[in-house]
Coordinates of C-alpha atoms in Angstrom, one line a residue:
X1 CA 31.0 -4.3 27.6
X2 CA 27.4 -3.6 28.4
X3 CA 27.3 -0.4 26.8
X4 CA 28.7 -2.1 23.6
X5 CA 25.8 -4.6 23.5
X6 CA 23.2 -2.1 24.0
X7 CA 24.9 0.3 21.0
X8 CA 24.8 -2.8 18.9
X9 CA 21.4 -3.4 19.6
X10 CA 20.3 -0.3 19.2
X11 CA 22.1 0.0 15.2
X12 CA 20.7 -3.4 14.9
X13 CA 16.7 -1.7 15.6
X14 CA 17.3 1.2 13.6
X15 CA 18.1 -0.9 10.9
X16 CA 15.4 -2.9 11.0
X17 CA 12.7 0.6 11.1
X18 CA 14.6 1.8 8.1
X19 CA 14.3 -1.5 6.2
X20 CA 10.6 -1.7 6.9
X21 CA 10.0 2.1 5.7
X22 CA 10.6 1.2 1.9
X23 CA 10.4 4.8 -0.3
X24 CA 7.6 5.8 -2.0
X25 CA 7.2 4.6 -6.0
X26 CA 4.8 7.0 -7.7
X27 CA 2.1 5.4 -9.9
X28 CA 1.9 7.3 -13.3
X29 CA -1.0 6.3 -15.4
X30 CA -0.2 6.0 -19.2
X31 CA -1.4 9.1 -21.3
X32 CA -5.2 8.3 -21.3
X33 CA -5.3 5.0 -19.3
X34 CA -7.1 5.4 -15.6
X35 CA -5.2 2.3 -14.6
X36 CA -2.0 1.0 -14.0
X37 CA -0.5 -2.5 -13.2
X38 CA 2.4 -3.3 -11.2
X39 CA 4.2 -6.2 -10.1
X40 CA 7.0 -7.0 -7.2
X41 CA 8.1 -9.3 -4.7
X42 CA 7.6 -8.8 -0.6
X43 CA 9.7 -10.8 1.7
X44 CA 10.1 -10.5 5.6
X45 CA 9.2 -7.1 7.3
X46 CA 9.7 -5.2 4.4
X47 CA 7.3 -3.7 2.2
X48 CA 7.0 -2.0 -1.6
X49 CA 5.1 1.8 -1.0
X50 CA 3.1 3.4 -3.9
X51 CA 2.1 6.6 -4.1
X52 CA -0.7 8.0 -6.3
X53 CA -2.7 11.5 -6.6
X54 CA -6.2 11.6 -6.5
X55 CA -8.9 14.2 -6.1
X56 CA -12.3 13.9 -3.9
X57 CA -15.2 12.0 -5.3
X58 CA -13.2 10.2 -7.3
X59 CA -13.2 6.1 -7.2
X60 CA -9.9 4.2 -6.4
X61 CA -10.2 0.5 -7.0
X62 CA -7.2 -1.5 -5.7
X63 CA -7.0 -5.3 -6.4
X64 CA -3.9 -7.7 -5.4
X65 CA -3.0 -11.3 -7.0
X66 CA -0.4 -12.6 -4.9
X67 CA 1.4 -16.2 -5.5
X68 CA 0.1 -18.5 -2.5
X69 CA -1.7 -15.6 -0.9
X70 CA 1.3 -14.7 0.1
X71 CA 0.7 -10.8 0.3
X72 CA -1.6 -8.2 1.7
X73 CA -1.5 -4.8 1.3
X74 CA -2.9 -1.7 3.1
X75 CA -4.0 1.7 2.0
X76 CA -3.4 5.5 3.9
X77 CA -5.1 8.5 2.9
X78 CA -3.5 12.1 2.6
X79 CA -3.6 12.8 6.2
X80 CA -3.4 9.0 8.0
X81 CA -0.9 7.5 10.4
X82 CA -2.5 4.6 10.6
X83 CA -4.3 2.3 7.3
X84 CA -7.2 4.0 6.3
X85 CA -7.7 0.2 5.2
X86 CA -5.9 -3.1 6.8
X87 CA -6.2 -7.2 5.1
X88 CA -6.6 -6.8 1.0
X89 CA -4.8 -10.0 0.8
X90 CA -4.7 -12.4 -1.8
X91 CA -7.8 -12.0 -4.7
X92 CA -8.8 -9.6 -2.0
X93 CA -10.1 -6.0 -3.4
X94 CA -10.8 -2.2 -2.1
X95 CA -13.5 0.3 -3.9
X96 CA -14.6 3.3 -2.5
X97 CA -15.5 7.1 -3.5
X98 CA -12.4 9.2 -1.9
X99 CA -13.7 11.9 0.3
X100 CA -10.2 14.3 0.3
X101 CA -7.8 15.0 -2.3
X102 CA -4.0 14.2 -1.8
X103 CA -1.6 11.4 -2.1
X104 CA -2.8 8.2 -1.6
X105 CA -0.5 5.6 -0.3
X106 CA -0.8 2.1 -0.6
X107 CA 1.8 -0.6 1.1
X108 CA 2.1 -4.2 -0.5
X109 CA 3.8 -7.0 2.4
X110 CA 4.1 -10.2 2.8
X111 CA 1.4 -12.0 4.5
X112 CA 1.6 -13.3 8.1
X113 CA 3.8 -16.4 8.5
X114 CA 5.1 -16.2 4.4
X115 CA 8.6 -15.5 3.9
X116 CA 8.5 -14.0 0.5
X117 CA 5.5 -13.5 -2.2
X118 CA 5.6 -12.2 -5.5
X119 CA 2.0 -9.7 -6.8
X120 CA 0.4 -8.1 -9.1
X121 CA -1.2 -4.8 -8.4
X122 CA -3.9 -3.2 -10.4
X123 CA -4.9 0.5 -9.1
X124 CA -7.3 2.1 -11.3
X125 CA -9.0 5.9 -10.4
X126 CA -12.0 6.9 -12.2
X127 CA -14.6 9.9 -12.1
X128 CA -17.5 6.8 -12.4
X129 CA -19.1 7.3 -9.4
X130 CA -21.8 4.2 -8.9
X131 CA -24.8 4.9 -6.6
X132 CA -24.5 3.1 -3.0
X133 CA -20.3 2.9 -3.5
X134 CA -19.1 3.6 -0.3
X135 CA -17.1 6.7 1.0
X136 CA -14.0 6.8 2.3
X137 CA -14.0 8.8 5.3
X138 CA -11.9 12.3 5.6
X139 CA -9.3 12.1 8.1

């Protein structure tokens, strides 16, 4: 019986990691545009996963509108494990000059203590670089 329990708790885990891995949506900018908008809803432990390519010394701007603050979002570069960047939440924003090139990948959740949020996403990559913007450091 015991060896039951533990194979059901154990398909019960899995499932859990493979709902929180959500797979990657690339972001394709129109023809021309630098920018791109998109829009989703995040409930419990899983999250939506964007992907975009962008070279060094470019800028990626990130900016989330999420209903109730009810989302956050994180961002990896090329070579991360871990968030390159942790708590954009709600009206929250991330600039910085990229300092690798590679896919970029950002991850939109639901907040802390929400159950489900719907967002907006704008990512935007320019060539603009502004004096005093900050760096992103290489992995």
């Amino acid at each position: 019986m015991s060896r039951i329990v533990l194979a059901a708790l154990a398909a019960m885990a899995f499932t859990g990691i493979a709902q929180a891995a959500e797979p990657l949506e690339r972001i394709a900018f129109p023809e021309g545009a630098t920018s791109a908008t998109l829009s989703g809803r995040v409930s419990g432990a899983a999250d939506d996963r964007y992907v975009l390519t962008a070279a060094e010394g470019q800028i990626l701007d990130v900016t989330l509108d999420a209903d109730q603050a009810g989302a956050c979002f994180t961002l990896y570069t090329p070579a991360a494990t871990e968030p390159t960047f942790t708590g954009g939440c709600n009206g929250q924003a991330f600039s910085a000059v990229l300092s690798e090139e590679g896919d970029y990948t950002i991850a939109v959740g639901a907040a802390p203590g929400v159950e489900a949020s719907s967002y907006t996403l704008v990512v935007a990559v320019t060539n603009d670089v502004v004096t005093g913007a900050p760096v992103l450091p290489a992995e």
